[in-house]
Coordinates of C-alpha atoms (C1' of nucleotides) in Angstrom, one line a residue:
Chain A
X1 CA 136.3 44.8 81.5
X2 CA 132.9 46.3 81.3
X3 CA 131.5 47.9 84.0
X4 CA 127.8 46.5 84.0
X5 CA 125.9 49.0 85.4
X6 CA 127.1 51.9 83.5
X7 CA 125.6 49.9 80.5
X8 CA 122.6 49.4 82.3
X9 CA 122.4 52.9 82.9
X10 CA 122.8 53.7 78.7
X11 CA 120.6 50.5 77.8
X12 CA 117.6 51.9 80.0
X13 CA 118.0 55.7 78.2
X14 CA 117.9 54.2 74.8
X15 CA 114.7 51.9 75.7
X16 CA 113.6 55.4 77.0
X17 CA 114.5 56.7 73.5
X18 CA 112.9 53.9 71.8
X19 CA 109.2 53.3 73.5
X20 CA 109.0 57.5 74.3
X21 CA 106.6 56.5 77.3
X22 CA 107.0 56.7 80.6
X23 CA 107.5 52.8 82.1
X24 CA 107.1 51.3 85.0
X25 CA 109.9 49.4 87.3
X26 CA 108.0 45.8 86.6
X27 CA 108.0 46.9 82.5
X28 CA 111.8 47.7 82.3
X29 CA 112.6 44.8 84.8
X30 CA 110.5 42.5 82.4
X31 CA 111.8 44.3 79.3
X32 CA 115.8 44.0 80.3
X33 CA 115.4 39.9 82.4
X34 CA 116.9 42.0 85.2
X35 CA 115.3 41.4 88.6
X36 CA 113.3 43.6 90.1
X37 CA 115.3 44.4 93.3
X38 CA 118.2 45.5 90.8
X39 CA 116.0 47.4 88.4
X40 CA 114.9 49.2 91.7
X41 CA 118.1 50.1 92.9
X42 CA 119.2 51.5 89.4
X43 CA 115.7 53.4 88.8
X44 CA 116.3 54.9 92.3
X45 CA 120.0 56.1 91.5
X46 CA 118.8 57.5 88.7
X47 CA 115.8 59.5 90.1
X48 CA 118.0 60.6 93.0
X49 CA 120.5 61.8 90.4
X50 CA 117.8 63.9 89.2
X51 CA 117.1 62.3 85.4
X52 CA 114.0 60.2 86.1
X53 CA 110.9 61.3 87.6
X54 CA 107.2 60.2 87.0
X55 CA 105.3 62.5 85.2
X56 CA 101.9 61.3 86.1
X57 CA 100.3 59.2 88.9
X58 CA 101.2 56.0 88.7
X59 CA 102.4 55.8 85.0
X60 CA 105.9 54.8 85.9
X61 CA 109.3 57.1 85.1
X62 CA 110.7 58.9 82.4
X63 CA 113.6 60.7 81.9
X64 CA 113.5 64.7 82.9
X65 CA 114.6 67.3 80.8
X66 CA 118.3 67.3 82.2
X67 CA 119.2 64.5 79.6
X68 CA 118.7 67.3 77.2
X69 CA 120.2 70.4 78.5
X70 CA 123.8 67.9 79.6
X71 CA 123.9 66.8 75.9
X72 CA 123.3 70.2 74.6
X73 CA 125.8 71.6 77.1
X74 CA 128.4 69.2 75.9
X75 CA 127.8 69.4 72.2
X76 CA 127.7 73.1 72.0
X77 CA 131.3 73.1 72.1
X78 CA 133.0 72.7 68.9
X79 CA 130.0 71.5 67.2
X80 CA 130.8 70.5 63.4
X81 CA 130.0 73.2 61.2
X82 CA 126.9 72.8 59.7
X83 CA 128.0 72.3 56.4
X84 CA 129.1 69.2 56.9
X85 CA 125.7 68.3 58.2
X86 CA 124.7 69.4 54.7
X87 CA 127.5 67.3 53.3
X88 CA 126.1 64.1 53.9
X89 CA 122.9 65.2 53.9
X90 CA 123.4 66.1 49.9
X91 CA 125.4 63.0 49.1
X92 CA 122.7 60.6 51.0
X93 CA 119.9 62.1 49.0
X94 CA 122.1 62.6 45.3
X95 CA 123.6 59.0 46.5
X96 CA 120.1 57.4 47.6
X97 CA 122.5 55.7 50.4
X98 CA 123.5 56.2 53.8
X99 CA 126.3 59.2 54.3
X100 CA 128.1 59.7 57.4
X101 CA 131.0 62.0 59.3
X102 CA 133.1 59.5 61.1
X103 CA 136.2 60.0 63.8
X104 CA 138.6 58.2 65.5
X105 CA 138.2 56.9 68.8
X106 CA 141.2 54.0 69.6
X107 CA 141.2 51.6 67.4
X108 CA 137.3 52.0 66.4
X109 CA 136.2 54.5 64.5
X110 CA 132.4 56.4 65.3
X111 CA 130.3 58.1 63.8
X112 CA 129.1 61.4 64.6
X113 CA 126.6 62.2 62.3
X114 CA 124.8 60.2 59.9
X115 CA 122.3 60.7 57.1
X116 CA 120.5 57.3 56.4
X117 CA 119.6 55.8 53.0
X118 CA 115.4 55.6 52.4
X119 CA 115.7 53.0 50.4
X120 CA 114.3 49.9 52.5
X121 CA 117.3 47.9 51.7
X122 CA 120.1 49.9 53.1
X123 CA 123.2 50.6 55.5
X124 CA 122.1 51.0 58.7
X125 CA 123.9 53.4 60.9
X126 CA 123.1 55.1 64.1
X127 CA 125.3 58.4 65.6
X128 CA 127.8 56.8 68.0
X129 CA 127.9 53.6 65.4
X130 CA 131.7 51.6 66.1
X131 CA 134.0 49.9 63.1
X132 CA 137.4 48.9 63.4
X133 CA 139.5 51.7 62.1
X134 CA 141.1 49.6 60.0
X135 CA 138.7 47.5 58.3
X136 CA 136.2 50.2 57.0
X137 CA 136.6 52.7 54.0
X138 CA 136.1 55.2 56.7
X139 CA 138.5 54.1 59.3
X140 CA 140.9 54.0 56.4
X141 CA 140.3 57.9 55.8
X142 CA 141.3 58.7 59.4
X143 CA 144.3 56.7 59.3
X144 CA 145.6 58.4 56.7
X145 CA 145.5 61.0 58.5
X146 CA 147.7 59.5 61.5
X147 CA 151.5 60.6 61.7
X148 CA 153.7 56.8 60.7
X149 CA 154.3 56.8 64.1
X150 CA 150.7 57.0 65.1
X151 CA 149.9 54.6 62.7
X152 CA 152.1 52.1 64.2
X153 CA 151.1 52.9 68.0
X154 CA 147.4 52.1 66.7
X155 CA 148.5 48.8 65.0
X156 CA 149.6 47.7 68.1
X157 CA 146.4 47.5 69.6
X158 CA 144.9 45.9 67.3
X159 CA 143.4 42.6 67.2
X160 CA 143.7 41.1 63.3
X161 CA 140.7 39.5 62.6
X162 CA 139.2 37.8 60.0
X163 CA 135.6 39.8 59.2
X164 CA 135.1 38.7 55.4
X165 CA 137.1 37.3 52.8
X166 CA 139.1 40.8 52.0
X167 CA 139.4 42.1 55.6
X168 CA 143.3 42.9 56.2
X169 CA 144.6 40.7 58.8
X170 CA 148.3 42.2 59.2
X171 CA 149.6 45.6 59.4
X172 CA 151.5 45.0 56.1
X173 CA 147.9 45.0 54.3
X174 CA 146.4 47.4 55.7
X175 CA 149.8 49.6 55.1
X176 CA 149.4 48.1 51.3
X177 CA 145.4 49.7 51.3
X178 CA 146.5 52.7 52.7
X179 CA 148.8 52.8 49.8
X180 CA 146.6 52.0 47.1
X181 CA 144.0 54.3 48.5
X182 CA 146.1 57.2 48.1
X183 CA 147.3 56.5 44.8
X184 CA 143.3 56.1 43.7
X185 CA 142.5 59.2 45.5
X186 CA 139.9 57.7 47.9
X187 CA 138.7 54.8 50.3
X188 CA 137.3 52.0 49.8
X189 CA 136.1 48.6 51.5
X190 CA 133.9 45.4 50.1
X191 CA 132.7 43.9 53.0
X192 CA 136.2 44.4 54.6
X193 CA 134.2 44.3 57.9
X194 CA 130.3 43.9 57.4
X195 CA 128.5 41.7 54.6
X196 CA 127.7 42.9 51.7
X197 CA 128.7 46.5 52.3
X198 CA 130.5 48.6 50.3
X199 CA 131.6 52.1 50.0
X200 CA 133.8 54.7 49.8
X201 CA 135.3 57.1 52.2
X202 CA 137.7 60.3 52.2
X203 CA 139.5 62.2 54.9
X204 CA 138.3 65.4 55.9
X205 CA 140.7 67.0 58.3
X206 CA 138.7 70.0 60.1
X207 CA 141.0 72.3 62.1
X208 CA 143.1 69.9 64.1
X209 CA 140.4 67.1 63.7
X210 CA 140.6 64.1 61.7
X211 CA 137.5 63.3 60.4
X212 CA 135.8 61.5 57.5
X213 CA 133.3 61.1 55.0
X214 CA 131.8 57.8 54.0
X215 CA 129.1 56.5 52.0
X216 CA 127.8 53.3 52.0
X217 CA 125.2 50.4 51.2
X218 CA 124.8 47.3 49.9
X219 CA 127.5 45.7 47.8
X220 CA 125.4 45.1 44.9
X221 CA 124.0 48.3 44.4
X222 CA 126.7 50.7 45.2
X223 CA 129.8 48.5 44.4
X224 CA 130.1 49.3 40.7
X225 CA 129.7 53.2 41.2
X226 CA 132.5 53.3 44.5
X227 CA 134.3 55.4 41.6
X228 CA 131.8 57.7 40.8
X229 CA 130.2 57.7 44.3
X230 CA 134.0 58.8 45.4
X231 CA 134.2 61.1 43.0
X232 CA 130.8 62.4 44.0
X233 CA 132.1 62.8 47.8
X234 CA 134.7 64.8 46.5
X235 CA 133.2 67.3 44.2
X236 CA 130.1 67.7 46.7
X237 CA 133.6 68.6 49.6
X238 CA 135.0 71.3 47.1
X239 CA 131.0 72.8 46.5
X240 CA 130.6 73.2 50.6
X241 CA 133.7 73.4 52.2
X242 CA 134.4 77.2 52.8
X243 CA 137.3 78.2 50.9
X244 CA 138.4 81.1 53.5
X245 CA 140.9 79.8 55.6
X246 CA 141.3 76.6 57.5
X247 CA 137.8 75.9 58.4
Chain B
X1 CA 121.0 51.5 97.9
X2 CA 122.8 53.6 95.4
X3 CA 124.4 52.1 92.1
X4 CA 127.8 53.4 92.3
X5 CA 128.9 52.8 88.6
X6 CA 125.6 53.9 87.7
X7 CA 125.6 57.1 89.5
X8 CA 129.5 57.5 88.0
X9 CA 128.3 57.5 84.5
X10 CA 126.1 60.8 85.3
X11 CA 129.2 62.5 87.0
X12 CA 131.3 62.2 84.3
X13 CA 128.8 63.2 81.9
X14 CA 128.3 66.4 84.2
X15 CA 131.9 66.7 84.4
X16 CA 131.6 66.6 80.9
X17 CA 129.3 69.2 80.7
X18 CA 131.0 71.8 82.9
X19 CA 134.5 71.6 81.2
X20 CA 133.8 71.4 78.0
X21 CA 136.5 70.1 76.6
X22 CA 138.0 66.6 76.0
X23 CA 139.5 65.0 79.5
X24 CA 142.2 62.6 79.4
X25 CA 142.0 59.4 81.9
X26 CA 144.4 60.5 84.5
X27 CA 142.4 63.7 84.4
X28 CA 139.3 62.1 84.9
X29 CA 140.8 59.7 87.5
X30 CA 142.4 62.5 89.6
X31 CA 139.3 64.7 89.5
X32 CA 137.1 62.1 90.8
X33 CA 139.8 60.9 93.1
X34 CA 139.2 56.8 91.3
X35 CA 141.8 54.4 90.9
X36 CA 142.7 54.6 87.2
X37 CA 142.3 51.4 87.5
X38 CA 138.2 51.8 87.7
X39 CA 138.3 54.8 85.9
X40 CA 140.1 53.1 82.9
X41 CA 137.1 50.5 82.8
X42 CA 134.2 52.7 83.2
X43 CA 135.7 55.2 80.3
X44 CA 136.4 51.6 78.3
X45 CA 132.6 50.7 78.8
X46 CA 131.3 54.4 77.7
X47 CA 133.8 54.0 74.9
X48 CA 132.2 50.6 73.7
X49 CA 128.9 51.7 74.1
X50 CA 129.8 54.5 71.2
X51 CA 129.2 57.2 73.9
X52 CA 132.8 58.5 74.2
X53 CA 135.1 59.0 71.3
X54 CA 138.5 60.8 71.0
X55 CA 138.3 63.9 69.1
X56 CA 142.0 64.6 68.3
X57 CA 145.3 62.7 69.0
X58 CA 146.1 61.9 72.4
X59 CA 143.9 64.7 73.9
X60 CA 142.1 62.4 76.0
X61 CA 138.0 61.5 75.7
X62 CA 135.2 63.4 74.6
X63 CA 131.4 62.7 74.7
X64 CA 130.3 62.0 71.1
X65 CA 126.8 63.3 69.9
X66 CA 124.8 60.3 70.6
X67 CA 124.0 61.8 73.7
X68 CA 122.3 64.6 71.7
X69 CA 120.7 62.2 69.5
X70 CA 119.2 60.5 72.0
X71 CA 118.4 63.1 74.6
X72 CA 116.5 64.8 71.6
X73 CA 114.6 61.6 71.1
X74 CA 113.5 61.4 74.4
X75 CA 112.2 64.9 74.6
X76 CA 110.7 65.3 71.9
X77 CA 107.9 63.0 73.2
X78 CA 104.8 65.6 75.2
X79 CA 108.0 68.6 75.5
X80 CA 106.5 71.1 77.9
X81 CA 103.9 73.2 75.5
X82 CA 105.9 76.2 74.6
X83 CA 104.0 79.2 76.7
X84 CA 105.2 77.5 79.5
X85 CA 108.9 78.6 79.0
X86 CA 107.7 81.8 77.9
X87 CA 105.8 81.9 81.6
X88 CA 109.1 81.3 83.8
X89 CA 111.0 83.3 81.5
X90 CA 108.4 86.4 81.5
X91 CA 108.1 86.2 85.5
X92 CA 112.1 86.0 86.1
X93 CA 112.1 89.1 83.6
X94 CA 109.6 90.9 85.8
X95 CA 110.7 89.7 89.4
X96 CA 114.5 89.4 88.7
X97 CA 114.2 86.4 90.4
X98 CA 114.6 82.5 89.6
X99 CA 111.7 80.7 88.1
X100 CA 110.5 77.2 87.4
X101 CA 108.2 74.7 86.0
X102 CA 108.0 71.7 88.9
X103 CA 107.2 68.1 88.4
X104 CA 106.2 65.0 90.8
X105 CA 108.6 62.5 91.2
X106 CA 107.8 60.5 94.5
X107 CA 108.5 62.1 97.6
X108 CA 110.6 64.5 95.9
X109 CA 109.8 67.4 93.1
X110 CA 111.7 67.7 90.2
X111 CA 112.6 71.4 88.1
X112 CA 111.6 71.1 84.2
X113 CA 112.4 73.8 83.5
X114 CA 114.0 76.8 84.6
X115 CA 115.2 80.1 84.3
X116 CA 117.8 81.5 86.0
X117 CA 117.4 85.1 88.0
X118 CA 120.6 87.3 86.7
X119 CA 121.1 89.1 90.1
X120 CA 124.4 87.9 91.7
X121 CA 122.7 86.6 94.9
X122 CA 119.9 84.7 93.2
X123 CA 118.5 81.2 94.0
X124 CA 120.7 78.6 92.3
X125 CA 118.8 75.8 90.7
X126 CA 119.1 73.4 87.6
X127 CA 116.9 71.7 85.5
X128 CA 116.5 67.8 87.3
X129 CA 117.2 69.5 90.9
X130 CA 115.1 68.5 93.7
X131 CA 113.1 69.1 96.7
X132 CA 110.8 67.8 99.1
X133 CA 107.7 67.7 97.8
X134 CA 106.0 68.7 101.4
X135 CA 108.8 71.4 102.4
X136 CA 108.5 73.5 99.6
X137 CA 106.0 76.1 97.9
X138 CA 106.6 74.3 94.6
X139 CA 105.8 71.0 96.0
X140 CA 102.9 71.7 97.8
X141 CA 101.2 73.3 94.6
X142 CA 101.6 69.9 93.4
X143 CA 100.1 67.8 96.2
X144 CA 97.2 70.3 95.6
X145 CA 96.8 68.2 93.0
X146 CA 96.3 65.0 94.3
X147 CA 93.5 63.2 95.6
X148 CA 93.4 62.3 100.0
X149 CA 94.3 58.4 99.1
X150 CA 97.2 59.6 96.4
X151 CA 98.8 62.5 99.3
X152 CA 98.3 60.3 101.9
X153 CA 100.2 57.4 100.2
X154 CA 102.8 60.0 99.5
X155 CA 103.2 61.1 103.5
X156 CA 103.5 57.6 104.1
X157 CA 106.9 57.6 102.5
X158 CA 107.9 60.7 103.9
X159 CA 110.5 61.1 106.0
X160 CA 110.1 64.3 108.3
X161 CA 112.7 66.5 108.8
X162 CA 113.5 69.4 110.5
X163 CA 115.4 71.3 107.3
X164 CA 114.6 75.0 108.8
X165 CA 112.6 76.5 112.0
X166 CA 109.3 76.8 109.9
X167 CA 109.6 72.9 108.0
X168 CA 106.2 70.9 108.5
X169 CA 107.8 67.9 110.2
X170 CA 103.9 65.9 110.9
X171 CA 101.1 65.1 108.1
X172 CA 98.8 67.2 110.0
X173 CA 101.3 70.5 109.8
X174 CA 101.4 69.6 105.9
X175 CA 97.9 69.0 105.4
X176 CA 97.0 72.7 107.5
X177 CA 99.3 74.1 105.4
X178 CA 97.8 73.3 102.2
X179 CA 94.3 74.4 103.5
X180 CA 96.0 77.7 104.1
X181 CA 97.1 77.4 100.6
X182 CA 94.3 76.9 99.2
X183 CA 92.3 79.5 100.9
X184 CA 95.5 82.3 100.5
X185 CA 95.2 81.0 97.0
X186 CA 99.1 80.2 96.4
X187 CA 101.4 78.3 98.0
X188 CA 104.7 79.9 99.6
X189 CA 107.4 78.6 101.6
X190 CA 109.6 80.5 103.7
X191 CA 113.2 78.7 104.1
X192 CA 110.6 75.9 104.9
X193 CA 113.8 73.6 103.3
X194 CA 116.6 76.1 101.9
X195 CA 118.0 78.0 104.3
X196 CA 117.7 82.0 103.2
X197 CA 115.4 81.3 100.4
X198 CA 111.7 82.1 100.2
X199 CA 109.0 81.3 96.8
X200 CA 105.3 81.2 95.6
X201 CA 104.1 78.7 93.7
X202 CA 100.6 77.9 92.0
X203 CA 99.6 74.4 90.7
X204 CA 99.4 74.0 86.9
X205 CA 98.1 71.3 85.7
X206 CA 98.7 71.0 81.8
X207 CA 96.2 67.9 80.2
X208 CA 96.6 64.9 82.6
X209 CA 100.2 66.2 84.1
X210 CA 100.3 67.5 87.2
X211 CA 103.0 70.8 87.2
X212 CA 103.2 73.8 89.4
X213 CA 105.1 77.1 88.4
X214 CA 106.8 78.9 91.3
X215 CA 109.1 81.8 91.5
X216 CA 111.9 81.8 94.0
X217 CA 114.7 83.9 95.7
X218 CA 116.4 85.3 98.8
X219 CA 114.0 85.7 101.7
X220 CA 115.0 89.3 102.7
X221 CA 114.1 90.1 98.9
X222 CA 111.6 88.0 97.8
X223 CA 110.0 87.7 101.4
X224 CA 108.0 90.6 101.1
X225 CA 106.7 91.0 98.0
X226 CA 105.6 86.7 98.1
X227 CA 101.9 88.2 97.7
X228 CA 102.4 90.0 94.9
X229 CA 105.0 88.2 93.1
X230 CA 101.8 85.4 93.2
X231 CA 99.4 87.4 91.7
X232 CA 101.8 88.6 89.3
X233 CA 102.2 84.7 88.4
X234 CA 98.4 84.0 88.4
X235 CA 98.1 86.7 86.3
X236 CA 100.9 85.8 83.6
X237 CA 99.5 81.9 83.9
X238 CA 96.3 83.8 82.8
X239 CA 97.4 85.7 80.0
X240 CA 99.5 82.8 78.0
X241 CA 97.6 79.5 78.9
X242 CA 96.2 79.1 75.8
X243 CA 92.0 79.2 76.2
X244 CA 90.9 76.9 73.8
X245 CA 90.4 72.9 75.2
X246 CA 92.4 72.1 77.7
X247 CA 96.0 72.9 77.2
Chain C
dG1 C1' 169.2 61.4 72.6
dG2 C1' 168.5 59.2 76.9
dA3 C1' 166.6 58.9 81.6
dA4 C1' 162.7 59.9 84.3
dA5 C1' 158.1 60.8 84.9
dA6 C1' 153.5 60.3 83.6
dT7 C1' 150.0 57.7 81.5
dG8 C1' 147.6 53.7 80.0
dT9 C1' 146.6 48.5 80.5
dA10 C1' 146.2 43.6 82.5
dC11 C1' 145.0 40.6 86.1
dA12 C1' 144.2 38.2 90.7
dT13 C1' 141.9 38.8 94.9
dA14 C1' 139.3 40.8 98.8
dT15 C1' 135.2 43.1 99.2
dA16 C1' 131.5 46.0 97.8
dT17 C1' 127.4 44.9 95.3
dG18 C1' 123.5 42.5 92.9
dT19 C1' 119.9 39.6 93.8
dG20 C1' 116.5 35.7 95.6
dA21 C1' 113.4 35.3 99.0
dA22 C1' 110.4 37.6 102.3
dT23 C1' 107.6 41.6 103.4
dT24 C1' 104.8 45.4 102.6
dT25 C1' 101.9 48.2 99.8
dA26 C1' 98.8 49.0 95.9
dT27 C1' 95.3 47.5 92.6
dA28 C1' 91.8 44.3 90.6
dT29 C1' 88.1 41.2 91.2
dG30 C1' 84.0 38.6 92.9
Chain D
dC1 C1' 83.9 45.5 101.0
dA2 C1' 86.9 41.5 101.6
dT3 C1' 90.1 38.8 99.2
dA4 C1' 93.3 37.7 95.6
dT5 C1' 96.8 39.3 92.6
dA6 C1' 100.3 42.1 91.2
dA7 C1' 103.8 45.6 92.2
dA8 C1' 107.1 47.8 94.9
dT9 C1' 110.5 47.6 98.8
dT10 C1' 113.7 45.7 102.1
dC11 C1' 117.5 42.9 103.6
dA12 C1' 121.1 39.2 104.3
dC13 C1' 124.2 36.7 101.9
dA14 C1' 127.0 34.6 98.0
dT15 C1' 129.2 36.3 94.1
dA16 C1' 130.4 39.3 90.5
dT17 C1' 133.2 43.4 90.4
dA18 C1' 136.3 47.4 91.7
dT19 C1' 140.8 48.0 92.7
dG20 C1' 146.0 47.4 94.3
dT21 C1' 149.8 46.0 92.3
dA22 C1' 152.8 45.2 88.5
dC23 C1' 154.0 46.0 83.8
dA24 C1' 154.1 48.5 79.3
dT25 C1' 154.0 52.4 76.7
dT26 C1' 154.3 57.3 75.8
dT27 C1' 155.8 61.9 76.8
dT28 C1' 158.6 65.3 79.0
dC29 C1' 162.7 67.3 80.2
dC30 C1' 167.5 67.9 80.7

DNA sequence: GGAAAATGTACATATATGTGAATTTATATG
DNA sequence: CATATAAATTCACATATATGTACATTTTCC
């Protein structure tokens, strides 16, 4: 079940993200269809809460600096190491596609940091992004990962559906891909899961987190190179990765 | 009214935030004192939403960076110029007290900004915490601000209370105190709402947003030095407001 | 290795909550 | 300056939602 007005809550901060003005209760009402009396009773919440207030007369709210310093409280533990910030950023700008860190949460996997493509067609892919674990060249990574008893717990959970044409609908397939992937030494997916994407992923276990790489884009441009492109990953992992112990 | 869910999203982000470190459900649940039940739902819906991810097996939730992204994208629209944090962080150098930037946000004033005194009995305050905006020094070096029709609108939302012995419970004690403000030239408050805790605070207008500055700490400490400690801010607000155009 | 304890998940139901309509307050217009 | 129009609040009630209970799964401990 999903708890409505904690997603009302993360819908107005990413308007707030989006516009970068301040807004008033009738403009976010208007924007979301909600009703005003609603709007008004969430907008108040949040001001009491401390994270909205109106920084000039009249021009509506905005969110206040404590946004910023919870997030950097919370992601100043453990952060990734920076090169793997430089990781994708490299193979995104060597690749001229999107490159992205990706983790397990469930049976989704997210990702937590992303480098996007410039080109104007191309993979788009946002920091907190979801794909089914097992469906995705980067899900794929991270299930290699798992334990076969993890595996299997995970399986369970899942809901076999039918994305695209080549999408594994049974545990015995995606068993088979996980196979295959290790014998060719990396991930890969054609529009397992979204249209006309392709790319290719490989795990990247960080201390005791299981993490990925992926790079991705549109089937017709990067599908012929996923070899290369995988090969890339790889190389561009051996050039960064600090070779002193487990990083 | 208050949006419960809504108000639950921000607690578990500032649970989050104080732990720092991945929080399984029954933990959550038990911390909070929710059914699992709920608990399960809300942590399902931040999941979803890409805003909670599991960093390693079976070691429960953690917030994924998508927070940062988006906090960061939200800031980074008109951040605080940066001589102000140099200001609060300069006068809780020199006074060894707490000091802040202050924001309107209705009835209430919102901390920007803030910089912590390091002296073990100090004034505790965070950045989104707030105050009365008629009960406190901070406050009133906002109102200072406003035009007759904009404060008066303001007292007519005000609910007077008696927080300490010296509190302005009427418009007229507010208004008499700001034209002792004004002709003392800084505003101070003297456990006016805190119990204990005395402050001085100037108005600070910055382009078309209305701040105030205002240094704050224990009364026996603090108390006598207010006239000073207000120069000493005057003086600082001098020396790094930059001179050319308006800031 | 097996039983017990703890944790995670599903669902029907009573109730806390969102909302439409009414009221008050603020702003624009003639 | 008075009136019209729009925005912000308040509130009572019907309904969408949180939760108690039951079940499943995983982990711990002996």
């Amino acid at each position: 079940m999903i708890v409505r007005q904690a997603a009302n809550v993360l819908e107005i901060m990413e308007f707030f993200a989006q516009v970068k003005k301040p807004a008033t209760l009738a403009e976010i009402a208007d924007h979301f269809g909600w009703p005003r009396s609603s709007t008004f009773n969430l907008l108040a919440t949040l001001s009491e809460k401390g994270y909205l207030y109106e920084p000039r007369p009249r021009a509506g709210f905005y969110p206040t600096p404590r946004w910023l310093a919870m997030a950097r409280m919370i992601s100043e533990v453990e952060p990734l190491p920076p090169w793997t910030h430089q990781l994708i950023s490299d193979l995104s700008a060597e690749t001229g596609e999107t490159a992205s860190i990706v983790a397990p949460a469930g049976v989704m996997a997210v990702f937590i940091d992303v480098v996007e493509s410039k080109a104007a067609i191309r993979y788009f892919a946002t920091i907190g992004h979801r794909v089914p674990i097992h469906a995705t060249a980067s899900g794929r990574a991270l299930l290699l990962q798992y334990s076969q008893e993890e595996r299997d717990s995970v399986y369970r959970k899942i809901e076999f559906k039918q994305y695209g044409p080549s999408t594994p609908i049974s545990i015995e397939a995606v068993e088979t891909e996980l196979r295959n992937s290790i014998s060719r030494g990396y991930c890969q997916s054609f529009a397992d899961y979204s249209r006309d994407l392709a790319g290719a992923a490989i795990p990247l276990p960080i201390g005791d987190r299981r993490l990925s790489v992926v790079v991705a884009g549109p089937e017709f441009r990067i599908g012929p190179k996923v070899p290369e492109v995988a090969a890339l990953i790889a190389r561009t992992v051996d050039r960064l990765r600090p070779k002193t112990s487990a990083a």
